[in-house]
mmCIF file of C-alpha atoms and ligand atoms in Angstrom:
data_model
loop_
_atom_site.group_PDB
_atom_site.id
_atom_site.type_symbol
_atom_site.label_atom_id
_atom_site.label_comp_id
_atom_site.label_asym_id
_atom_site.label_seq_id
_atom_site.Cartn_x
_atom_site.Cartn_y
_atom_site.Cartn_z
ATOM 1 C CA MET A 97 -0.041 0.007 -0.072
ATOM 2 C CA ALA A 98 2.950 2.262 0.061
ATOM 3 C CA LYS A 99 2.864 5.054 -2.577
ATOM 4 C CA LYS A 100 5.817 5.307 -4.695
ATOM 5 C CA PHE A 101 6.659 9.158 -5.360
ATOM 6 C CA PRO A 102 7.747 10.676 -8.369
ATOM 7 C CA MET A 103 11.461 11.179 -7.348
ATOM 8 C CA ASN A 104 12.354 12.986 -10.555
ATOM 9 C CA ARG A 105 10.104 15.784 -9.545
ATOM 10 C CA ILE A 106 12.543 17.005 -7.153
ATOM 11 C CA LYS A 107 15.553 18.997 -7.802
ATOM 12 C CA ALA A 108 18.804 18.043 -5.422
ATOM 13 C CA ASN A 109 20.120 21.564 -5.545
ATOM 14 C CA ARG A 110 16.321 23.260 -4.060
ATOM 15 C CA VAL A 111 15.661 23.989 -0.377
ATOM 16 C CA TYR A 112 11.780 23.140 0.172
ATOM 17 C CA ASP A 113 9.350 23.559 2.791
ATOM 18 C CA VAL A 114 6.473 20.821 3.741
ATOM 19 C CA TRP A 115 3.902 22.214 1.658
ATOM 20 C CA GLU A 116 6.167 22.331 -1.298
ATOM 21 C CA ILE A 117 7.176 18.471 -1.168
ATOM 22 C CA ALA A 118 3.719 17.652 -0.553
ATOM 23 C CA GLN A 119 2.707 19.670 -3.729
ATOM 24 C CA ALA A 120 5.824 17.909 -5.670
ATOM 25 C CA LEU A 121 4.867 14.308 -4.578
ATOM 26 C CA GLY A 122 1.248 14.645 -4.510
ATOM 27 C CA CYS A 123 1.021 13.626 -1.137
ATOM 28 C CA HIS A 124 -0.508 15.119 2.038
ATOM 29 C CA LYS A 125 1.833 17.657 4.207
ATOM 30 C CA GLN A 126 0.992 15.545 7.221
ATOM 31 C CA THR A 127 2.873 12.811 5.562
ATOM 32 C CA VAL A 128 6.022 14.960 4.735
ATOM 33 C CA ILE A 129 5.506 16.090 8.810
ATOM 34 C CA ARG A 130 5.417 12.558 9.852
ATOM 35 C CA TRP A 131 8.525 11.516 8.032
ATOM 36 C CA ILE A 132 10.225 14.682 9.404
ATOM 37 C CA ASN A 133 8.940 13.755 13.094
ATOM 38 C CA ASN A 134 10.290 10.377 12.798
ATOM 39 C CA LYS A 135 13.638 11.252 11.683
ATOM 40 C CA ASP A 136 13.523 9.441 8.525
ATOM 41 C CA LEU A 137 13.845 12.691 6.759
ATOM 42 C CA VAL A 138 16.620 15.304 7.238
ATOM 43 C CA ALA A 139 14.944 18.968 8.048
ATOM 44 C CA GLU A 140 16.418 22.209 9.334
ATOM 45 C CA THR A 141 13.191 22.423 11.795
ATOM 46 C CA SER A 142 14.864 25.284 14.510
ATOM 47 C CA ARG A 143 12.759 27.707 12.717
ATOM 48 C CA LYS A 144 9.542 27.990 10.652
ATOM 49 C CA PRO A 145 9.045 27.175 7.890
ATOM 50 C CA TRP A 146 10.890 23.893 8.027
ATOM 51 C CA LEU A 147 13.281 23.485 5.049
ATOM 52 C CA ILE A 148 14.406 20.213 3.610
ATOM 53 C CA GLU A 149 17.099 20.070 1.274
ATOM 54 C CA GLY A 150 16.330 18.464 -2.332
ATOM 55 C CA LYS A 151 19.288 16.340 -2.105
ATOM 56 C CA ASP A 152 18.101 15.034 1.415
ATOM 57 C CA LEU A 153 14.291 14.231 -0.017
ATOM 58 C CA LYS A 154 15.981 12.373 -2.798
ATOM 59 C CA ALA A 155 18.096 10.414 -0.923
ATOM 60 C CA PHE A 156 15.101 9.652 1.725
ATOM 61 C CA LEU A 157 12.854 9.012 -1.150
ATOM 62 C CA GLY A 158 15.423 6.364 -2.839
ATOM 63 C CA ALA A 159 16.071 4.430 0.847
ATOM 64 C CA ARG A 160 12.431 4.480 1.024
ATOM 65 C CA GLN A 161 11.711 2.811 -2.676
ATOM 66 C CA THR A 162 14.414 0.222 -2.240
ATOM 67 C CA LYS A 163 13.038 -0.911 1.323
ATOM 68 C CA ILE A 164 9.608 -0.985 -0.270
ATOM 69 C CA ALA A 165 10.984 -2.906 -3.466
ATOM 70 C CA THR A 166 12.803 -5.342 -1.540
ATOM 71 C CA ASN A 167 10.543 -5.734 1.758
ATOM 72 C CA LEU A 168 13.825 -6.088 4.030
ATOM 73 C CA ALA A 169 12.829 -6.718 7.565
ATOM 74 C CA LEU A 170 15.317 -4.951 9.796
ATOM 75 C CA HIS A 171 17.306 -8.375 10.250
ATOM 76 C CA HIS A 172 17.496 -9.417 6.994
ATOM 77 C CA CYS A 173 19.857 -8.802 4.583
ATOM 78 C CA TYR A 174 19.439 -8.848 0.733
ATOM 79 C CA CYS A 175 21.449 -11.426 -1.138
ATOM 80 C CA LEU A 176 22.895 -10.725 -4.320
ATOM 81 C CA GLY A 177 23.663 -14.394 -5.143
ATOM 82 C CA CYS A 178 19.822 -15.375 -4.626
ATOM 83 C CA LYS A 179 18.251 -11.622 -5.470
ATOM 84 C CA SER A 180 16.260 -12.025 -2.400
ATOM 85 C CA PRO A 181 16.294 -10.749 1.141
ATOM 86 C CA ARG A 182 17.505 -13.654 3.705
ATOM 87 C CA GLU A 183 17.720 -14.017 7.201
ATOM 88 C CA PRO A 184 21.412 -14.571 7.967
ATOM 89 C CA ASP A 185 22.456 -18.098 8.325
ATOM 90 C CA GLY A 186 22.363 -19.286 11.987
ATOM 91 C CA LYS A 187 20.504 -16.021 12.740
ATOM 92 C CA MET A 188 24.207 -14.853 13.770
ATOM 93 C CA ALA A 189 25.550 -11.577 11.987
ATOM 94 C CA ASP A 190 28.568 -9.020 12.484
ATOM 95 C CA TYR A 191 28.317 -5.292 13.420
ATOM 96 C CA MET A 192 31.274 -3.177 12.146
ATOM 97 C CA GLN A 193 30.798 0.331 13.136
ATOM 98 C CA GLN A 194 31.276 2.662 10.073
ATOM 99 C CA THR A 195 30.242 6.109 11.312
ATOM 100 C CA PRO A 196 29.177 7.290 14.472
ATOM 101 C CA GLU A 197 25.668 6.750 13.393
ATOM 102 C CA THR A 198 25.684 3.870 10.906
ATOM 103 C CA GLY A 199 27.562 0.679 10.671
ATOM 104 C CA ARG A 200 27.604 -2.533 8.314
ATOM 105 C CA LEU A 201 25.862 -5.769 9.286
ATOM 106 C CA THR A 202 27.577 -8.909 7.536
ATOM 107 C CA GLY A 203 25.775 -12.331 7.511
ATOM 108 C CA LEU A 204 26.154 -15.522 5.382
ATOM 109 C CA CYS A 205 23.176 -16.609 3.002
ATOM 110 C CA PRO A 206 21.638 -20.019 3.992
ATOM 111 C CA GLU A 207 20.565 -20.818 0.656
ATOM 112 C CA CYS A 208 23.949 -19.934 -1.269
ATOM 113 C CA GLY A 209 26.427 -18.926 1.038
ATOM 114 C CA SER A 210 27.292 -15.859 -0.017
ATOM 115 C CA LEU A 211 28.344 -12.816 2.117
ATOM 116 C CA MET A 212 25.739 -10.175 2.841
ATOM 117 C CA HIS A 213 26.142 -6.631 3.553
ATOM 118 C CA LYS A 214 23.680 -4.177 4.824
ATOM 119 C CA VAL A 215 24.178 -0.802 6.424
ATOM 120 C CA VAL A 216 22.258 -0.233 9.457
ATOM 121 C CA ARG A 217 22.024 2.840 11.839
ATOM 122 C CA ARG A 218 23.096 1.919 15.359
ATOM 123 C CA THR A 219 20.145 2.861 17.192
ATOM 124 C CA ASP A 220 18.430 0.096 14.924
ATOM 125 C CA LEU A 221 20.736 -2.485 16.439
ATOM 126 C CA GLU A 222 18.614 -2.737 19.700
ATOM 127 C CA ALA A 223 15.657 -3.935 17.241
ATOM 128 C CA ILE A 224 17.855 -6.133 15.553
ATOM 129 C CA ARG A 225 19.341 -7.840 17.962
ATOM 130 C CA PRO A 226 16.415 -9.845 19.890
ATOM 131 C CA LYS A 227 15.797 -11.286 16.248
ATOM 132 C CA ILE A 228 19.470 -12.359 15.292
ATOM 133 C CA GLU A 229 22.730 -12.527 17.128
ATOM 134 C CA VAL A 230 24.710 -9.763 16.245
ATOM 135 C CA ALA A 231 28.507 -9.568 17.128
ATOM 136 C CA VAL A 232 29.864 -5.917 17.138
ATOM 137 C CA GLN A 233 33.618 -6.047 15.868
ATOM 138 C CA LYS A 234 35.938 -3.702 16.932
ATOM 139 C CA ALA A 235 35.984 -0.403 15.053
ATOM 140 C CA SER A 236 38.194 -0.172 12.042
ATOM 141 C CA PRO A 237 41.817 1.597 13.203
ATOM 142 C CA ARG A 238 41.118 4.838 11.932
ATOM 143 C CA LEU A 239 38.223 4.973 14.524
ATOM 144 C CA VAL A 240 40.534 3.690 17.572
ATOM 145 C CA SER A 241 41.169 6.231 19.695
ATOM 146 C CA PRO A 242 44.979 7.354 20.740
ATOM 147 C CA ALA A 243 44.069 5.793 24.016
ATOM 148 C CA ASP A 244 43.112 2.524 22.711
ATOM 149 C CA THR A 245 46.225 2.165 20.847
ATOM 150 C CA ARG A 246 48.241 3.083 23.981
ATOM 151 C CA SER A 247 47.048 0.181 25.934
ATOM 152 C CA ASN A 248 47.623 -2.447 23.021
ATOM 153 C CA VAL A 249 51.273 -1.314 22.924
ATOM 154 C CA THR A 250 51.754 -1.403 26.651
ATOM 155 C CA MET A 251 50.560 -5.134 26.834
ATOM 156 C CA GLN A 252 52.775 -6.143 24.001
ATOM 157 C CA GLN A 253 56.000 -4.194 25.576
ATOM 158 C CA GLU A 254 55.104 -6.186 28.621
ATOM 159 C CA GLY A 255 54.703 -9.340 26.713
ATOM 160 C CA GLN A 256 58.314 -8.968 25.259
ATOM 161 C CA THR A 257 59.562 -8.428 28.430
ATOM 162 C CA HIS A 258 58.421 -11.080 29.877
ATOM 163 C CA GLY A 259 59.635 -13.424 26.934
ATOM 164 C CA LYS A 260 63.131 -11.641 26.985
ATOM 165 C CA THR A 261 65.849 -14.563 27.137
ATOM 166 C CA GLN A 262 69.166 -13.183 28.886
ATOM 167 C CA GLN A 263 72.171 -12.555 26.816
ATOM 168 C CA GLY A 264 75.778 -12.079 27.287
HETATM 169 ZN ZN1 LIG B 221 22.223 -16.440 -1.346
#
């Protein structure tokens, strides 16, 4: 029942208010307001009228359409081998933080064994975890804070000291 909106009517380099979006998409103003209130659509809401950048609106509509097309449940990944959504094999997936807000969910397709990836919001992890077991992986090196790096080095140095054989 979800409606497909005419994305091509939205210009990426334009700024829209709620009313203009409703007119361009042929939907109700309340629909647009709901997207913003749900934090699905990025908008400047610190003053009235609320303003939405065309590129943000396009990104939102694109993501929304992909979701409808594949009908992905939050804990399912899209398998490129099977060309359909699959629940990760063994109900297990890895999560790797990529940005402060998002990360990558990786699981195996139970049908063909392909690796499946999906970008998820960190806030969605709480909803995913009751359904499948998610192992949160350590952040990639560029996201590791200097403090963490130091403690690793200290441990390694201690290990070397203990392992040293006497010389001379
Ligand atoms: Zn597959």
